Structures are given as structure tokens and as C-alpha cells.
Coordinates of C-alpha atoms in Angstrom, one line a residue:
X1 CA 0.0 0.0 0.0
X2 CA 1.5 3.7 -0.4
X3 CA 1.0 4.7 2.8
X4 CA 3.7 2.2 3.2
X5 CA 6.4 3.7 1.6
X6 CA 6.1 6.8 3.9
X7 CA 8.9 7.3 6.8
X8 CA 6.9 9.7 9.1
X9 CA 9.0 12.4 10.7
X10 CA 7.6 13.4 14.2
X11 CA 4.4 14.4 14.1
X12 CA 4.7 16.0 10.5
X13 CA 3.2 14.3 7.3
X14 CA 5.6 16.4 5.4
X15 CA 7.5 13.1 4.9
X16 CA 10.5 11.4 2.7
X17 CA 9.0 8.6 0.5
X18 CA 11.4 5.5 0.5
X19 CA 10.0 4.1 -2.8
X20 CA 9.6 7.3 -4.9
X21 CA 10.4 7.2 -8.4
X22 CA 9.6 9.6 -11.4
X23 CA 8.1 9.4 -14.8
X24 CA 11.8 8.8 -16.3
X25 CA 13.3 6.6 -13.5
X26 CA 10.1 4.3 -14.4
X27 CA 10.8 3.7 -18.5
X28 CA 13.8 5.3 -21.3
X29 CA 12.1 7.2 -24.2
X30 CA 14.4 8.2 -27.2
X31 CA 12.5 10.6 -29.8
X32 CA 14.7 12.3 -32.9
X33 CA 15.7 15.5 -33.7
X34 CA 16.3 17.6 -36.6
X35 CA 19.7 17.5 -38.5
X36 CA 21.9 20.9 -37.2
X37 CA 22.0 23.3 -40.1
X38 CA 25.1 24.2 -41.8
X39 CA 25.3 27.6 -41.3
X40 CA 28.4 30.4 -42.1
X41 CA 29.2 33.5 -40.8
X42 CA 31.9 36.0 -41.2
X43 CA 34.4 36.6 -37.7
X44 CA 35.3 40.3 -38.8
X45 CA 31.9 42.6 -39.0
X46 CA 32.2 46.5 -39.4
X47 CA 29.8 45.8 -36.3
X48 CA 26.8 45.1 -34.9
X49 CA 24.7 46.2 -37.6
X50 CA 26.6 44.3 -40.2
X51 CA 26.5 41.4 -38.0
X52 CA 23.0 41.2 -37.2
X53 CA 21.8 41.7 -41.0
X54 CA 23.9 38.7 -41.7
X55 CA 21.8 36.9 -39.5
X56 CA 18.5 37.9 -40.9
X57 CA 19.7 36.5 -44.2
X58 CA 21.3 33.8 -42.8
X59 CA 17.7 32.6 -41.2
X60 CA 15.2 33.6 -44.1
X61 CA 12.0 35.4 -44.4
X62 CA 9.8 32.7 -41.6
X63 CA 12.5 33.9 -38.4
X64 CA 12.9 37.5 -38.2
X65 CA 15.3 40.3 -36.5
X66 CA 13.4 43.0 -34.7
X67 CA 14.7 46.2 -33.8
X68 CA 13.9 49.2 -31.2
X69 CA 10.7 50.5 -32.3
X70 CA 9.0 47.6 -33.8
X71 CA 5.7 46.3 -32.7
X72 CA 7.2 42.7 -32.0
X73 CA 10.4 44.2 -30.1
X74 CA 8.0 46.4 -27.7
X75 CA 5.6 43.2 -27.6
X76 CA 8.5 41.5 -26.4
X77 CA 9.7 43.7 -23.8
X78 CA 5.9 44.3 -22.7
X79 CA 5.8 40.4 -21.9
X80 CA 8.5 40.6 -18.9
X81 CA 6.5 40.7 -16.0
X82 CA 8.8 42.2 -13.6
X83 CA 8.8 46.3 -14.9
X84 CA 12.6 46.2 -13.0
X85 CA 13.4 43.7 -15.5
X86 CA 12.9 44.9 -18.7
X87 CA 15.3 44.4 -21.4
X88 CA 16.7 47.1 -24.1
X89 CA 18.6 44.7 -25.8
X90 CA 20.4 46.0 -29.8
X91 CA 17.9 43.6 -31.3
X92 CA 15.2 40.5 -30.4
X93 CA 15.3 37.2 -33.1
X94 CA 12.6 35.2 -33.3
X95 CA 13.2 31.3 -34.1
X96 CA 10.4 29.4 -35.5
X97 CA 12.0 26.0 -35.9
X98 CA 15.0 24.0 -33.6
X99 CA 17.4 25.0 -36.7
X100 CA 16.3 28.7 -36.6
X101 CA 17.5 28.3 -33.0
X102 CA 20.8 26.4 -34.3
X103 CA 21.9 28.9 -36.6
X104 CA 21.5 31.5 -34.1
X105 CA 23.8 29.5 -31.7
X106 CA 26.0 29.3 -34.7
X107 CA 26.2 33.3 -35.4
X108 CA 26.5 34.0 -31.3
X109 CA 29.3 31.3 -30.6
X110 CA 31.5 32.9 -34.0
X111 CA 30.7 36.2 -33.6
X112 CA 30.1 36.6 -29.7
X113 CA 33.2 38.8 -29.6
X114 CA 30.8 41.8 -30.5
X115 CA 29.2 42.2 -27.4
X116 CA 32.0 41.8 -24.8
X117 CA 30.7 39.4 -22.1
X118 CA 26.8 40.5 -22.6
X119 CA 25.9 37.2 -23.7
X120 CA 22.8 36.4 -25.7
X121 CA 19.6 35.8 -23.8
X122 CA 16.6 33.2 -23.8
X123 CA 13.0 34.1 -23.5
X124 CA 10.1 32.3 -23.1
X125 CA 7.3 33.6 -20.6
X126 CA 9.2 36.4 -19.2
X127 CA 8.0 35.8 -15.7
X128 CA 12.0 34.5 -14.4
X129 CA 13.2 37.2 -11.7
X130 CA 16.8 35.9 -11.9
X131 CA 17.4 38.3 -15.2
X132 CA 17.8 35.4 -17.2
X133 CA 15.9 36.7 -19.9
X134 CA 17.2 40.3 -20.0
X135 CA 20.5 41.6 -21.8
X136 CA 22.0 44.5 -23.8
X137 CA 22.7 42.6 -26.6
X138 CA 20.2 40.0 -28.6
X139 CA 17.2 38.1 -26.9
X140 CA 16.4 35.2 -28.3
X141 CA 12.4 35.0 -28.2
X142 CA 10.9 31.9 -28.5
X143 CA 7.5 32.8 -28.4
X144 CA 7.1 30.8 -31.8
X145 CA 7.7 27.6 -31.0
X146 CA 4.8 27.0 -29.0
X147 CA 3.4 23.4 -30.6
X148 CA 2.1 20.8 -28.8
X149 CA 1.8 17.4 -29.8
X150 CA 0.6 14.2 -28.3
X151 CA 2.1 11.6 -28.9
X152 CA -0.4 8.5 -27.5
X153 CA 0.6 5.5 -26.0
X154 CA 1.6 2.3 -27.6
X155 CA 0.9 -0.4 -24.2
X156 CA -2.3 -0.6 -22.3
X157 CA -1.6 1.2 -19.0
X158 CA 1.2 3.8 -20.3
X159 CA 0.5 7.4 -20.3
X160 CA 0.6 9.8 -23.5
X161 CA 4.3 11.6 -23.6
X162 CA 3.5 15.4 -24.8
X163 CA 6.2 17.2 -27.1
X164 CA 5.5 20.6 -26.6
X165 CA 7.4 23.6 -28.3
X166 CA 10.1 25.5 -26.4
X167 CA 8.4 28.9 -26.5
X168 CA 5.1 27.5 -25.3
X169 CA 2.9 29.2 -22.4
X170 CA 0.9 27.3 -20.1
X171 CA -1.7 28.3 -21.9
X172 CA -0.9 26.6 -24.9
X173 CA -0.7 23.6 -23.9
X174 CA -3.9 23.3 -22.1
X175 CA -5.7 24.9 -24.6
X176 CA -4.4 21.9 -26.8
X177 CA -4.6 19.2 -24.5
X178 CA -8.8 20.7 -24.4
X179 CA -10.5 17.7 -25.4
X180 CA -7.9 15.1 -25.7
X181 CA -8.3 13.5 -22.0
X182 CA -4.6 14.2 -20.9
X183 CA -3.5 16.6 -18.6
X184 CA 0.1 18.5 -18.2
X185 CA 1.6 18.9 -15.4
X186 CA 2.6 22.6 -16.0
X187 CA 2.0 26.4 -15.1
X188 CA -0.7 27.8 -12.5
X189 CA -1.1 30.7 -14.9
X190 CA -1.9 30.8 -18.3
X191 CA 1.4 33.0 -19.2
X192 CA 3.7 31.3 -17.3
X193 CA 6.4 29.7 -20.2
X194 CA 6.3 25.8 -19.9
X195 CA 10.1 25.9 -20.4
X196 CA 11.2 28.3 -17.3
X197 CA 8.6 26.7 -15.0
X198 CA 10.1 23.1 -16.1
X199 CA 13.4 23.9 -16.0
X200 CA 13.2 25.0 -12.4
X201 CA 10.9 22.6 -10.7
X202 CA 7.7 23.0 -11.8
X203 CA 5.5 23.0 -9.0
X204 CA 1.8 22.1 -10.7
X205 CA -2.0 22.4 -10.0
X206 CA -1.7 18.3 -9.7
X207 CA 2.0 18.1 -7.7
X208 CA 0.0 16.1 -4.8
X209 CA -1.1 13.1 -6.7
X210 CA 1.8 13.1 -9.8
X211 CA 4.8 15.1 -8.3
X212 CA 6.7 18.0 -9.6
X213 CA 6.8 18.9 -13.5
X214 CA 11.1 18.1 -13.5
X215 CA 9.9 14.9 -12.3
X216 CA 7.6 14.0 -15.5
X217 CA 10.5 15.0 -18.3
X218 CA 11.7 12.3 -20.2
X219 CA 13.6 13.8 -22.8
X220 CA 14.6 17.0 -24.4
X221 CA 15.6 18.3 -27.7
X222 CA 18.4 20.8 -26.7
X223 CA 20.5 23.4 -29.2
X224 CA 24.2 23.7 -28.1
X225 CA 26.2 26.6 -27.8
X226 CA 27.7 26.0 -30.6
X227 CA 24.3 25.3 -32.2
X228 CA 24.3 21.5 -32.3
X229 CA 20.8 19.5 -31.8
X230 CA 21.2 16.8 -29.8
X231 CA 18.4 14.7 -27.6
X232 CA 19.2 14.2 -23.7
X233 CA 17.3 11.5 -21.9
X234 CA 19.1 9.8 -18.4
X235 CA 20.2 7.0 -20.8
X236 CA 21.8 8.1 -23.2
X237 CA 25.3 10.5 -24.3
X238 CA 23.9 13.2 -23.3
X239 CA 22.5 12.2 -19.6
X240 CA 25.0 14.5 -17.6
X241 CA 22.9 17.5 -19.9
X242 CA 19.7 16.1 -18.7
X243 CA 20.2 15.5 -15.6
X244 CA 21.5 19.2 -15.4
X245 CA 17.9 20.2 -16.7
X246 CA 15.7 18.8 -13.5
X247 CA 15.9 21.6 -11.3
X248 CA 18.8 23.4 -12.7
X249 CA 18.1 24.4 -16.3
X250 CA 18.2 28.1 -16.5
X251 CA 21.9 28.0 -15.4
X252 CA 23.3 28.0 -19.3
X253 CA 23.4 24.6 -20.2
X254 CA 21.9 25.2 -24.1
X255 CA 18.6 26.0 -25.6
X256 CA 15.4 23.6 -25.0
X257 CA 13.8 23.6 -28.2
X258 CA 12.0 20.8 -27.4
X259 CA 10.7 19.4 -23.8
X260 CA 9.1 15.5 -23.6
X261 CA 6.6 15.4 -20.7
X262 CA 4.8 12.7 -19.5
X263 CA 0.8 13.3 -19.9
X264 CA -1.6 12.7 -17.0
X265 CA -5.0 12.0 -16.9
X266 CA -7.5 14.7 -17.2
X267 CA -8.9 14.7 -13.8
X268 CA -12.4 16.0 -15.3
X269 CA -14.2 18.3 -12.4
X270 CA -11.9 20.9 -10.8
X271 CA -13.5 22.5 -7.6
X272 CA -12.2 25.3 -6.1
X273 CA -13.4 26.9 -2.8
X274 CA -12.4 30.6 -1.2
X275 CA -12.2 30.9 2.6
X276 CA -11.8 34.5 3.6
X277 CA -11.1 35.5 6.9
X278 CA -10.9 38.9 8.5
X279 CA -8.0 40.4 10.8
X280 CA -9.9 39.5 13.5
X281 CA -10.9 36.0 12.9
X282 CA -7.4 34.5 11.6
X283 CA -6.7 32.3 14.1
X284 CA -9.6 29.8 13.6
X285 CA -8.3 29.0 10.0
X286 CA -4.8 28.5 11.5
X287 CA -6.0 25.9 13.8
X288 CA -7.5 24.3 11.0
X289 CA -5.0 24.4 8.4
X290 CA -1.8 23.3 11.0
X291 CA -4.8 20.5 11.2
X292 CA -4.9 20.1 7.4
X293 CA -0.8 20.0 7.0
X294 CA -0.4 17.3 9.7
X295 CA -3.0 14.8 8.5
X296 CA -4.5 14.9 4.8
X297 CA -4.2 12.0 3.5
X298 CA -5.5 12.9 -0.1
X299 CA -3.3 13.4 -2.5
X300 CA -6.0 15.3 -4.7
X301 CA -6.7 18.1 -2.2
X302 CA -4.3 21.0 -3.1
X303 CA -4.7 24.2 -0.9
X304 CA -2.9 27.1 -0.1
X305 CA -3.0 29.4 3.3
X306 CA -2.6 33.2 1.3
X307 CA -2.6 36.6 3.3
X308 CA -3.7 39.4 1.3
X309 CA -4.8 42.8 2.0
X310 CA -8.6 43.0 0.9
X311 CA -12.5 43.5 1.6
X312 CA -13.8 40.4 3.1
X313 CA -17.6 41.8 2.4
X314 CA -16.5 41.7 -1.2
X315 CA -12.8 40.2 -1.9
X316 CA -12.9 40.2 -5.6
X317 CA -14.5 43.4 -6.0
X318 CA -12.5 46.8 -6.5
X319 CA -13.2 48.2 -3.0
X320 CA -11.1 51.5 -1.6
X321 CA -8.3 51.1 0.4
X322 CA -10.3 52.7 3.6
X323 CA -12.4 49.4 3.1
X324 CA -10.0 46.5 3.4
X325 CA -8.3 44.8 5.5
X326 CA -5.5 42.3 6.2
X327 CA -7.0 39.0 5.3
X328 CA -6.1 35.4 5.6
X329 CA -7.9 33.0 2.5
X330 CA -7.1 29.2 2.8
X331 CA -7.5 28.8 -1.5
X332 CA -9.0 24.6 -1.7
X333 CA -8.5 23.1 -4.6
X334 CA -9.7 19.6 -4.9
X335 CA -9.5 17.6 -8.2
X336 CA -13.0 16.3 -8.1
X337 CA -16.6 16.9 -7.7
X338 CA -17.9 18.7 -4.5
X339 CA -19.1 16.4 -2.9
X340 CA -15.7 14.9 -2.3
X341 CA -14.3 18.4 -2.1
X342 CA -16.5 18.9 1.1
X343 CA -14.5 15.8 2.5
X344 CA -11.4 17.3 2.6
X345 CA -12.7 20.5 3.6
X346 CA -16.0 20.6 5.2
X347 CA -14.8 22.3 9.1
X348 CA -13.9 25.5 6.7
X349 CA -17.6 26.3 6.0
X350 CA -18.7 27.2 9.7
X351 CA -15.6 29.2 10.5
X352 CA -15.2 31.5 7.2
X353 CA -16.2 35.1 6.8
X354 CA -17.2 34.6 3.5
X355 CA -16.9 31.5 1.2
X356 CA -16.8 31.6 -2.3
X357 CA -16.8 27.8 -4.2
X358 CA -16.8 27.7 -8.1
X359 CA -16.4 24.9 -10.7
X360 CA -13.7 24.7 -13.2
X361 CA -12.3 22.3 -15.9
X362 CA -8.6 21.9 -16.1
X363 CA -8.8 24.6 -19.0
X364 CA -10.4 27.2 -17.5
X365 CA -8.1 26.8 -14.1
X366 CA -5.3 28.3 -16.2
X367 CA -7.4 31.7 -15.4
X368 CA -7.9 31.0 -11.6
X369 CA -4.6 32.6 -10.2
X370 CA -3.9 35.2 -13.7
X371 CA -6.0 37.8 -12.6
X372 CA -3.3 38.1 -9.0
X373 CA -0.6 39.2 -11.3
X374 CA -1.1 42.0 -13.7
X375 CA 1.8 42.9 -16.0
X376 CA 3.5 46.5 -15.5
X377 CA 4.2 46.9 -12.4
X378 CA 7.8 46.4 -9.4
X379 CA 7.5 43.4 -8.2
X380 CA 9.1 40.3 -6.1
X381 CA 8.3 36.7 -6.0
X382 CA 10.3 34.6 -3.6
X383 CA 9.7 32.0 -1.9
X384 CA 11.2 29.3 0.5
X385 CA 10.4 25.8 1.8
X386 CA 9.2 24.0 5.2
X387 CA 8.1 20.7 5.8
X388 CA 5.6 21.9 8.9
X389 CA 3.5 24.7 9.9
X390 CA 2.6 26.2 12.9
X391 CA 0.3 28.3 14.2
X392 CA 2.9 30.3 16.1
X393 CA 4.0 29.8 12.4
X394 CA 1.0 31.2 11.1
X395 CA 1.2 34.3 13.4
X396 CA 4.8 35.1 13.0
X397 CA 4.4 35.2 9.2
X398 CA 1.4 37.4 9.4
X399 CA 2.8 39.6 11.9
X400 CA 5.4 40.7 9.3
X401 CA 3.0 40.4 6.6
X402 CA 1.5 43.1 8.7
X403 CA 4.4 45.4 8.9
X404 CA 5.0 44.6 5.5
X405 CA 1.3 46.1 4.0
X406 CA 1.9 49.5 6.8
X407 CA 4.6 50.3 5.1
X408 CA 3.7 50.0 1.6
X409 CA 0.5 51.9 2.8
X410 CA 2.8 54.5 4.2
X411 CA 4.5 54.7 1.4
X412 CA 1.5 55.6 -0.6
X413 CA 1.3 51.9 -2.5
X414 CA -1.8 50.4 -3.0
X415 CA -1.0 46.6 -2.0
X416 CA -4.4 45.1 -3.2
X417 CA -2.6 42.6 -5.2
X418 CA 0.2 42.0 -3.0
X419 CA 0.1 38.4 -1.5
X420 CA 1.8 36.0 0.8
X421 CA 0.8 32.6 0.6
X422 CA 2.1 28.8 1.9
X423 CA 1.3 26.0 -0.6
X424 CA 1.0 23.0 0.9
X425 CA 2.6 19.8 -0.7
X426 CA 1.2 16.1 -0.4
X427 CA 3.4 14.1 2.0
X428 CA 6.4 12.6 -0.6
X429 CA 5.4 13.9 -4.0
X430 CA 2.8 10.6 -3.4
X431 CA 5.3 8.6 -4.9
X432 CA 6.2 10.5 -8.2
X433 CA 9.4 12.0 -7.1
X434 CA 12.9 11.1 -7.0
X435 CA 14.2 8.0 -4.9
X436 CA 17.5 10.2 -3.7
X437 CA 18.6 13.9 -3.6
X438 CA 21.3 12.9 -6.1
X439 CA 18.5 12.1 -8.9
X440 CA 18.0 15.3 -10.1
X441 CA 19.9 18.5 -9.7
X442 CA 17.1 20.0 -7.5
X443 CA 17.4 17.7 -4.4
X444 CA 14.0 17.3 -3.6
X445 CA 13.7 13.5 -2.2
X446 CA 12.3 15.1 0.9
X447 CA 8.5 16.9 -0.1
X448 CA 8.7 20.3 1.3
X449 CA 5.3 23.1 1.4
X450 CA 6.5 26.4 0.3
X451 CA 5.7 29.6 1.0
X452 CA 6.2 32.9 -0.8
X453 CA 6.0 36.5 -0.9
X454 CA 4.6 38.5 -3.8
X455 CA 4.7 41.8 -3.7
X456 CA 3.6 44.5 -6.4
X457 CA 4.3 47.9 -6.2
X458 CA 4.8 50.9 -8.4
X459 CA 7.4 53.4 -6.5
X460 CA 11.3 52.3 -6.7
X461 CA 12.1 54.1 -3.8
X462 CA 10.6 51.1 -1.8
X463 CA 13.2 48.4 -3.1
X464 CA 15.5 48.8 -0.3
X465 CA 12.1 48.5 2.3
X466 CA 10.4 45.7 0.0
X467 CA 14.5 43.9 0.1
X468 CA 14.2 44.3 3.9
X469 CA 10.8 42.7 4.3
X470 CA 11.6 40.0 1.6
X471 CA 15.1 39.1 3.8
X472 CA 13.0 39.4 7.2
X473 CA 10.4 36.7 6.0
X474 CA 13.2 34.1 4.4
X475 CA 15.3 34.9 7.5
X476 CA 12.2 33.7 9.4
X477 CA 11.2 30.5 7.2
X478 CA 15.2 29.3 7.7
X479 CA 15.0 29.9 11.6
X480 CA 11.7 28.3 11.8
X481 CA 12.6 24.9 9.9
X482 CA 16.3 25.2 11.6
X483 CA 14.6 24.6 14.6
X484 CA 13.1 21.3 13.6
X485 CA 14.3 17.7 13.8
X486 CA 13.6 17.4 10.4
X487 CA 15.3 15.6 7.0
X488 CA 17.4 18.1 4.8
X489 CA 15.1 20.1 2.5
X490 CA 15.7 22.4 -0.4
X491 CA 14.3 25.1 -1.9
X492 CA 12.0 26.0 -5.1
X493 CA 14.4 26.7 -7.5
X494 CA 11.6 28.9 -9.4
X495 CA 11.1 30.7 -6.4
X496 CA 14.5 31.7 -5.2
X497 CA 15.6 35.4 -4.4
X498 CA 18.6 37.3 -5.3
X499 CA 19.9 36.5 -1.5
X500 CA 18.5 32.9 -1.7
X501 CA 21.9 30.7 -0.3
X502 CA 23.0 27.9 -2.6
X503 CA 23.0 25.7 -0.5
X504 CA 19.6 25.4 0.5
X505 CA 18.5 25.3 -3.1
X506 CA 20.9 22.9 -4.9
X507 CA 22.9 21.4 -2.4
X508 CA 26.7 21.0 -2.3
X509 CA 27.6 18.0 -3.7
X510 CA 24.5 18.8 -6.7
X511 CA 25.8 22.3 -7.5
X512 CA 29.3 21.1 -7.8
X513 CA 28.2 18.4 -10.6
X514 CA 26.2 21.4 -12.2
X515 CA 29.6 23.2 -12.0
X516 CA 31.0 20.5 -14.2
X517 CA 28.4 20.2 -16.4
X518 CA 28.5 23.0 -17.5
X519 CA 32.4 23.2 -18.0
X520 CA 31.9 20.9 -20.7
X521 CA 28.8 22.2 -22.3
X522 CA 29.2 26.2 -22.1
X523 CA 33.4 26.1 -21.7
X524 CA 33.7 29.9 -22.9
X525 CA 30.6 31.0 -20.5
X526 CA 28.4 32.2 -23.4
X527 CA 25.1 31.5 -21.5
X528 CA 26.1 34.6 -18.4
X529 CA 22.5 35.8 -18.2
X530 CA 20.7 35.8 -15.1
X531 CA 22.0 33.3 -13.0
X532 CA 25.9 32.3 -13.0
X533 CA 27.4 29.7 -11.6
X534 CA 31.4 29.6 -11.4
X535 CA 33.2 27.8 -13.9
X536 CA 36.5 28.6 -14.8
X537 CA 35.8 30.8 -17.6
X538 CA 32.7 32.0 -15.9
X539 CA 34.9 33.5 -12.6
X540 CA 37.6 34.8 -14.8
X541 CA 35.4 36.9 -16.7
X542 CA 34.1 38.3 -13.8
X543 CA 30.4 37.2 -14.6
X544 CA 30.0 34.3 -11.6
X545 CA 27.7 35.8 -9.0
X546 CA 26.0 32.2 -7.8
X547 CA 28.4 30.4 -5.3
X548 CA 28.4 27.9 -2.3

């Protein structure tokens, strides 16, 4: 039985699963890939201009080379989410196939020269906070390689693998998948890019009963630095490059044009409940959900404790700022029908403020959390993991939640769609995640909930004061699981902070095979966007800022 293959810690659910194993532990899949183009460039342009021309011929009329003042460059810059991040780069290229992609490779690694040590960037969403996707010189947007394809099973019992385009959104693929009966294991938003959110976890709608996106890759079709196609899967040549891409992907390994992703089940009815609670009336739903963390036992129930600053008369409303509150929600998601959602959470009814419960399909979900997060605005969104709560846990982080909205207040912010919220993670991935920490280069053998704070806000004279806050709450999350007798844990990749340690995200003995990995794959450190670990050529040019 699974309950079986749980090791219980104390009196914590939030467990390390002894017979774990993930979608490509379980069978090898080899797919192909295109042939690598042939492509020829000149090593001594007047410039950048010449340079960059050459490129437009070099990939044809179906990829172009956009420019400042184009519709598709400011589109571009208008899809990164975090208005501290936008990019000015000299141009933006848009590849529509994995060669496009290949004979850009080609043109940067010969001609890379031109831009100093401002290395190219990759694009996909545009949500990433690490400044992966922003440089001075070229973005490469891959906005246009956003098919999906499902490719069905060929044995009774096996799920479909989907093959889904580099550039894709969330969106895209659900929006594909509509119909089909298979489900991806993807973004909570519908314009989150599928590659970022793989590439650094993936923590999914459906984590509780199939595990973490990184644990449902089976293969990838990945472009080179020096613009070969190749196809990583655990098995084969390219295995170190794979393994490399669970949980630590967006450190400069080569371009996923291509990811292969285990299908799941289309779950069917998705119901979705709202518990608001007043300032006043928090400490019931603490009680309850400390309850909920130490013994659910369903994998299917997925729900989040978020503290917001809102009416509780009217949460979704727009309601003046002299008629809201600080307000805890507990967000219950259960894949099912309501009846069964009322299982999981019926004590949530009688102790509520206001409930809200509403009906989705796993399409429509896609919209649930996208209205949070509008585009344009400061923002942060970092996170760190736990494996218990509390509720001295619960009022410790709303106490500086509290400071945190005061002086946003005071600073004449309005933080309506500020949030900090603690998602809660079924006790050892429920058997779909790695058997050790060693499996994939985000150690995550050990489930861990995670909790994060997103903050919007317009004024950039409140970095240094949002910074403060945002190093207050991590500082508190470490203390907090320091002081339990608890297995190691790591945190979200996808969620990490610019003061996030190392450590706690990759582990040691995981960042230093990352470290190699990438001496062998990106030896001149062309991929130095965002973050950058410390290779030889990576500290000698001065670009390294990631270290143990």
C-alpha cells in the first residue's frame, strides 16, 4: 500500500517517500531531432549592424530580427513581468523551428566577440526574476515555438508523452490538451512559459497526486552553444545535460527547443473553494489548516493558506483602500466533484467570513490565479520551503505580513494585489518523485510546502524597504525549519531570491556536478545571463555571481 512507503518524521506528514520514483526513472524514451544546419558566418563585421543583418539573411523570411521601435520588439519587452526587469537589448530574433535556433547559436558562438561578455539571452514567458531573460545585446524569443503534440501510448496502461514547443505558455498547452483526456503537469497561470517553469521545478495544480513537472520529463531536444541539436534523456550520451535540466536548467546549459513530458490523466471536475477571513478571525483558519498539514491524507486536495490585503464583504470586488483589510484566505483546490471536495474541507464552512466555491475544468483553471498578477508593475516573488506549519507559524508570518502592507500603505502603494501565501505539498510527492537527492539537480527526495511573498508595487524608492521585508520573511522560514528535527530540505528553484543561499537550493555536492556540467557544455561562458554559476571561464570573466 503507499501509505507504506512513507517514513513519518515526528508528528509532521511532510515526509521522505522510501519508494519514490519519477516518470523517467520508471521507462527510457528516445524521440529524434532535426539534422543541425550548416550555417556560415563572417568573424570580422564593421559591427553590430553588419553582424545582425547577416543573421537575418542567414535565417530567411519565416524567423525575423526586430529592432527598437518595432511592434514585436516592444511586444517582447511588454511580456516581462517584472517592470525592473525589462530588457533594451540591440535587437530581439525570433526562431520558428529547432534549426532557426541552431543557426542563431552558430552566429553568437562565432561572432560573440561583438558584445564583450553580454551574452545572448533566452525568452520564453518572461516571468523569471533571476534576469535570465534580460541583456543589452540579442534576446532570443521563442515565443514561436509553442506546438504541442501528443504523442499516444503504444501499451495498455502507459500514459501519453506530450512534445510541446520550447516557447510555449501554459496556456498553450492546455488549450491543446482541451478535449484530448490528458493533462500537463505545467503552469498555474496561463502565461507562465512551460520551459522556465520546467526547468526549475515545476511545482503544478496536480503536484499532490503526480509530483513535480522536473519529475515527468523524459527527454529534451536541446541546441548547443555551438548550435548542435542533440536529444538528452538519463540513458543516453547526453545524460549528464539532462540530468542538469531537473531543477537546474536556467543555469546555461543550451537552448530547449524541445521538452518530452509525461501526460496525466484529465482529472475531469476541478473544484475550487475561497475561505476568507478577517484580521480579526485569523486564528480559527490557523488551527484548521496546521490540522490540514499534519494529516491529509488525499493526495487530490491542493490548498494554499494566502494573506492578502482586501474587503472580506466583497474580496474580488475593487473596494477603496479605507475598506480593506488584512485577510487570511485558505485557497482549496480539490481535483474532483464537490461532494468529495467537502471531505477534505467541510470544518472550513462554519468558521469562514465569506466563502466563495466555483467549478472549473482543467482549462479554465489556467485563469484561476492570472487575474493576481497583472503585468506592468515592481514586483518580487520569492519563496522558501518548510516541511511543517505552525500556528505560532501562522502568526509570525502574518505579523510581518502586517508590517510589510503599513509600510507600503505609508508609502502611498496600493498593496491590493500583494500576497503572501504557503502552498501545501502532499506528503512525498505521493510517490512520483525522486528516490534520492542525487536524482535530479534540484534535491528534492524530501516533499517540502512552500511559502512565498509577492509583492507589487509601483514606486522604486521602496526596493530597499520591500528587500528588507523580503530578507525578514526568508530569514524567518530558515529559523523556523532550523529549529526542527527534520530531513534536509531544499528550496524552489523557481522561487529563489537574489539572496537565496546555494546551499539550500541545490545542495553541495549537486551544485558542484552542475559546476562541471556546464564546464563541458558552455566552456567559454556564453550562457552569463541571469544566474551564473562559477566555472573557470565563468569567474575569470568576472560574470559568476552564484556560489556555495
Amino acid at each position: 500500500m503507499l501509505t507504506g512507503a512513507f517514513l513519518a518524521f515526528g508528528a509532521s506528514l511532510a515526509v521522505q517517500n522510501a519508494y519514490a520514483i519519477t516518470a523517467f526513472q520508471e521507462k527510457s524514451y528516445n524521440f529524434t531531432v532535426p539534422n543541425t544546419p550548416l550555417a556560415s558566418f563572417d568573424v570580422s563585421y564593421v559591427g553590430v549592424d553588419d553582424a545582425l543583418s547577416s543573421l537575418a539573411d542567414a535565417l530567411g523570411a519565416n524567423a525575423t530580427v526586430e529592432y527598437p521601435g518595432a511592434v514585436a520588439y516592444g511586444s517582447t519587452q511588454a511580456r516581462v513581468w517584472a517592470k525592473q526587469c525589462k530588457p533594451y537589448p540591440d535587437a530581439i530574433a525570433y526562431p520558428q523551428t529547432p534549426e532557426d535556433v541552431s543557426i542563431i547559436m552558430q552566429f553568437y558562438h562565432s561572432n560573440h566577440y561583438l558584445w564583450g561578455t553580454e551574452g545572448f539571452s533566452v525568452m520564453c514567458g518572461g516571468h523569471a526574476q533571476m534576469g535570465g531573460a534580460q541583456t543589452s545585446s540579442v534576446i532570443i524569443d521563442m515565443q514561436y515555438l509553442n506546438t504541442v503534440e501528443v504523442i499516444e501510448p503504444t501499451e495498455d496502461g502507459e500514459y501519453a508523452i506530450l512534445k510541446i514547443g520550447g516557447g510555449s505558455k501554459g496556456g498553450h498547452v492546455y488549450d491543446a490538451l482541451d478535449g484530448t483526456g490528458w493533462a500537463f503537469l505545467g503552469p498555474r497561470a496561463v502565461t507562465i512559459g512551460a520551459g522556465g517553469f520546467l526547468l526549475g521545478g515545476g511545482i503544478a495544480y496536480q503536484t499532490g497526486r503526480y509530483g513535480t513537472g522536473v519529475d515527468n520529463i523524459v527527454g529534451l531536444e536541446i541546441v548547443l552553444v555551438n548550435g548542435t541539436i542533440v536529444y538528452a534523456n538519463p540513458e543516453n550520451d547526453y545524460s549528464d545535460l539532462f540530468w542538469a535540466c531537473t531543477g537546474g536548467g536556467w543555469l546555461g546549459f543550451g537552448v530547449v527547443s524541445h521538452y518530452y513530458v509525461r501526460a496525466n490523466p484529465n482529472p475531469g471536475d476541478v473544484t475550487v473553494g475561497t475561505f476568507y477571513f478577517g484580521q480579526d478571525n485569523v486564528e480559527p483558519a490557523w488551527e484548521l489548516a496546521t490540522e490540514f498539514y499534519e494529516t491529509n491524507t488525499d493526495p487530490d486536495a491542493f490548498p494554499a493558506m494566502v494573506y492578502g490585503f482586501k474587503s472580506v464583504s466583497n474580496p474580488t470586488g475593487v473596494v477603496p483602500i479605507t475598506e480593506r483589510q488584512l485577510t487570511a484566505q485558505w485557497n482549496a483546490l480539490y481535483f474532483g466533484s464537490e461532494a468529495k471536495f467537502n471531505e477534505s474541507y467541510a470544518g472550513w464552512y462554519d468558521i469562514a467570513d465569506t466563502v466563495s466555491i466555483v467549478s472549473y475544468s482543467l482549462k479554465t483553471l489556467q485563469q484561476y490565479l492570472a487575474v493576481n498578477y497583472p503585468y506592468g508593475y515592481r514586483r518580487t516573488f520569492f519563496g522558501k520551503s518548510h516541511t511543517n506549519a505552525t500556528v505560532d507559524f501562522w502568526s509570525t508570518t502574518f505579523g510581518i505580513w502586517n508590517e510589510t502592507i503599513n509600510g507600503m500603505l505609508a508609502a502611498g502603494e496600493d498593496p491590493g494585489n500583494s500576497l503572501w501565501v504557503s502552498e501545501y505539498m502532499f506528503p512525498g510527492w505521493n510517490g512520483a518523485g525522486p528516490i534520492v537527492d542525487s536524482d535530479t539537480a534540484w534535491p528534492h527526495a524530501t516533499s517540502a510546502h512552500v511559502s512565498l511573498i509577492a509583492l507589487q508595487y509601483v514606486n522604486e524608492t521602496l526596493d530597499s524597504f520591500i528587500e528588507e521585508q523580503d530578507t525578514k520573511m526568508e530569514g524567518y522560514l530558515r529559523d523556523f525549519q532550523a529549529s526542527l528535527d527534520m530531513p534536509p530540505i531544499y528550496d524552489y528553484p523557481n522561487y529563489i531570491s537574489p539572496w537565496s543561499v546555494t546551499s539550500e537550493v541545490w545542495g553541495e555536492d549537486n551544485f558542484n556536478r552542475l559546476i562541471a556540467i556546464k564546464e563541458v557544455y558552455d566552456p567559454d561562458c556564453l550562457f552569463n545571463r541571469g544566474r551564473v554559476i562559477p566555472t573557470t571561464a565563468c569567474t575569470k570573466k568576472g560574470l559568476a555571481n552564484t556560489f556555495l
